mmCIF file of C-alpha atoms in Angstrom:
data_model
loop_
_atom_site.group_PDB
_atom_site.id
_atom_site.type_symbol
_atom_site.label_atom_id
_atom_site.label_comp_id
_atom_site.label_asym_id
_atom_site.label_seq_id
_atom_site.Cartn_x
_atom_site.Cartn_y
_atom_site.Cartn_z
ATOM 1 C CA UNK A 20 92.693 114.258 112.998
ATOM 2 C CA UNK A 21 94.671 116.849 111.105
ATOM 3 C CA UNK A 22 93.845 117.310 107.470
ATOM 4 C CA UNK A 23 97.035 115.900 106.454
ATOM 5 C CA UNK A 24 96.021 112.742 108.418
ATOM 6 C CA UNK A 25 92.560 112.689 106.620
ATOM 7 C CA UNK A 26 93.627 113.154 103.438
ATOM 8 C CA UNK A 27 96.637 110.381 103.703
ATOM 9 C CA UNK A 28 93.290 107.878 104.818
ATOM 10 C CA UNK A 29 91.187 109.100 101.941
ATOM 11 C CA UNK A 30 93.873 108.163 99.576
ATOM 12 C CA UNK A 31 94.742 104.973 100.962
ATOM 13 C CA UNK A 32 90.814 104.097 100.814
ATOM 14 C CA UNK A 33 90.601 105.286 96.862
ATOM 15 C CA UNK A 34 93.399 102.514 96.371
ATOM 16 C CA UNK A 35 91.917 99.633 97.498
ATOM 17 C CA UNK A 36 87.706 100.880 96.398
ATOM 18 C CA UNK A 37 87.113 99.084 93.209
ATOM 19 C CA UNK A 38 83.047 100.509 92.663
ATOM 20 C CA UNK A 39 82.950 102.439 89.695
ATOM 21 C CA UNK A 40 79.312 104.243 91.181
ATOM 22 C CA UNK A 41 81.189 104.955 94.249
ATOM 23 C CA UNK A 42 84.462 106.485 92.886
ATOM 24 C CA UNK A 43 81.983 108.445 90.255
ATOM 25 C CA UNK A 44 80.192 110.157 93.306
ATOM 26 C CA UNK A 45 83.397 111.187 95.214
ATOM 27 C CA UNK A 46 84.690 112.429 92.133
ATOM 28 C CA UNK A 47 81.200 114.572 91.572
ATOM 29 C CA UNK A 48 81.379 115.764 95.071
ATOM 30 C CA UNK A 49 85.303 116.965 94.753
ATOM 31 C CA UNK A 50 84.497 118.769 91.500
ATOM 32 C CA UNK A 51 81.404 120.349 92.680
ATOM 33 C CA UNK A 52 83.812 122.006 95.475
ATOM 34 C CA UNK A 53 85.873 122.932 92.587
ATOM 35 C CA UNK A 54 83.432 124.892 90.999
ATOM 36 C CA UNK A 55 82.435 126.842 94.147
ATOM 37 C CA UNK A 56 79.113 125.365 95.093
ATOM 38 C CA UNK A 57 78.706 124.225 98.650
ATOM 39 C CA UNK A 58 77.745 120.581 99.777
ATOM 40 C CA UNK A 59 75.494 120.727 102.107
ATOM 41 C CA UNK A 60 75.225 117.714 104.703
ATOM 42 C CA UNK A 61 72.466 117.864 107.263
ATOM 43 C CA UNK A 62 73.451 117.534 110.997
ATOM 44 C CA UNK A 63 71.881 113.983 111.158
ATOM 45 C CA UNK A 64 73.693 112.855 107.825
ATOM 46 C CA UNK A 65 76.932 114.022 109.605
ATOM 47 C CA UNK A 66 76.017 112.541 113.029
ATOM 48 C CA UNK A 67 75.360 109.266 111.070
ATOM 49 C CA UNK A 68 78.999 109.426 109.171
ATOM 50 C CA UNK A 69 80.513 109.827 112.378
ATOM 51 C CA UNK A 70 78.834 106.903 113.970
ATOM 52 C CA UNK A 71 79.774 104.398 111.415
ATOM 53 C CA UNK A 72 82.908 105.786 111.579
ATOM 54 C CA UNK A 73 82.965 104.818 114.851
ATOM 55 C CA UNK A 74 81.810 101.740 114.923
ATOM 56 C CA UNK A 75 84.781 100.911 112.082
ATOM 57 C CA UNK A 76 87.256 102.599 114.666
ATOM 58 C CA UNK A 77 86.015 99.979 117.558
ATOM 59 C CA UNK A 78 85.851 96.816 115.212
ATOM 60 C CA UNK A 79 81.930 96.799 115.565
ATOM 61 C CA UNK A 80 81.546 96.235 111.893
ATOM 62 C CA UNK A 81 83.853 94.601 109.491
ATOM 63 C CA UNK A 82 83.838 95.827 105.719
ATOM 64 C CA UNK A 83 85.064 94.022 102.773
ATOM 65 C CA UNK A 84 85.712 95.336 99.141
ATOM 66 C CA UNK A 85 83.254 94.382 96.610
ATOM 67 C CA UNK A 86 85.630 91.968 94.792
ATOM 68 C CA UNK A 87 85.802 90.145 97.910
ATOM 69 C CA UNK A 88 82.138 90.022 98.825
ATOM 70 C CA UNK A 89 80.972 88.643 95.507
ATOM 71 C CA UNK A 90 83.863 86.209 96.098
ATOM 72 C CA UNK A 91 82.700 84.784 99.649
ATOM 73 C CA UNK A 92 79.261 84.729 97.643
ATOM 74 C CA UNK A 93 80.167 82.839 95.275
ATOM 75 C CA UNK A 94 81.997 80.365 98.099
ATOM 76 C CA UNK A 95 78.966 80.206 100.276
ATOM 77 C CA UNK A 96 80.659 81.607 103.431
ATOM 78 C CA UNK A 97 79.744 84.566 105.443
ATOM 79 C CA UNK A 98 82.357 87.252 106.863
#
């Protein structure tokens, strides 16, 4: 995946994420880059990443936005 590609996804993600603690972080993590320090993620953090990744990839796991989680919650159904 070029970076074009990767930064066209990331985008289209920010859109739909409605978590104010999760937007906060990637924000913090793109600023930090700004300022020259380095982010350091260990081999297994990465390995991890790419395995959920994956598993989103295959359909092994389904995710839902927050809004909608709390909604099927509230409705008493599962996903």
């Amino acid at each position: 995946m070029s970076a074009i590609d990767l930064r066209a996804e990331i985008v289209q993600l920010l859109q739909k994420e409605r978590n104010e603690n999760i937007l906060a972080t990637i924000r913090s993590l793109l600023k930090r880059d700004e300022k020259g320090e380095n982010f350091d993620i260990t081999d297994d953090e990465l390995a991890e990443l790419e395995e959920i990744d994956r598993r989103r990839k295959a359909g092994l796991d389904t995710y839902v936005s927050l809004d909608e989680a709390m909604r099927m919650i509230r409705e008493g159904r599962r996903a």
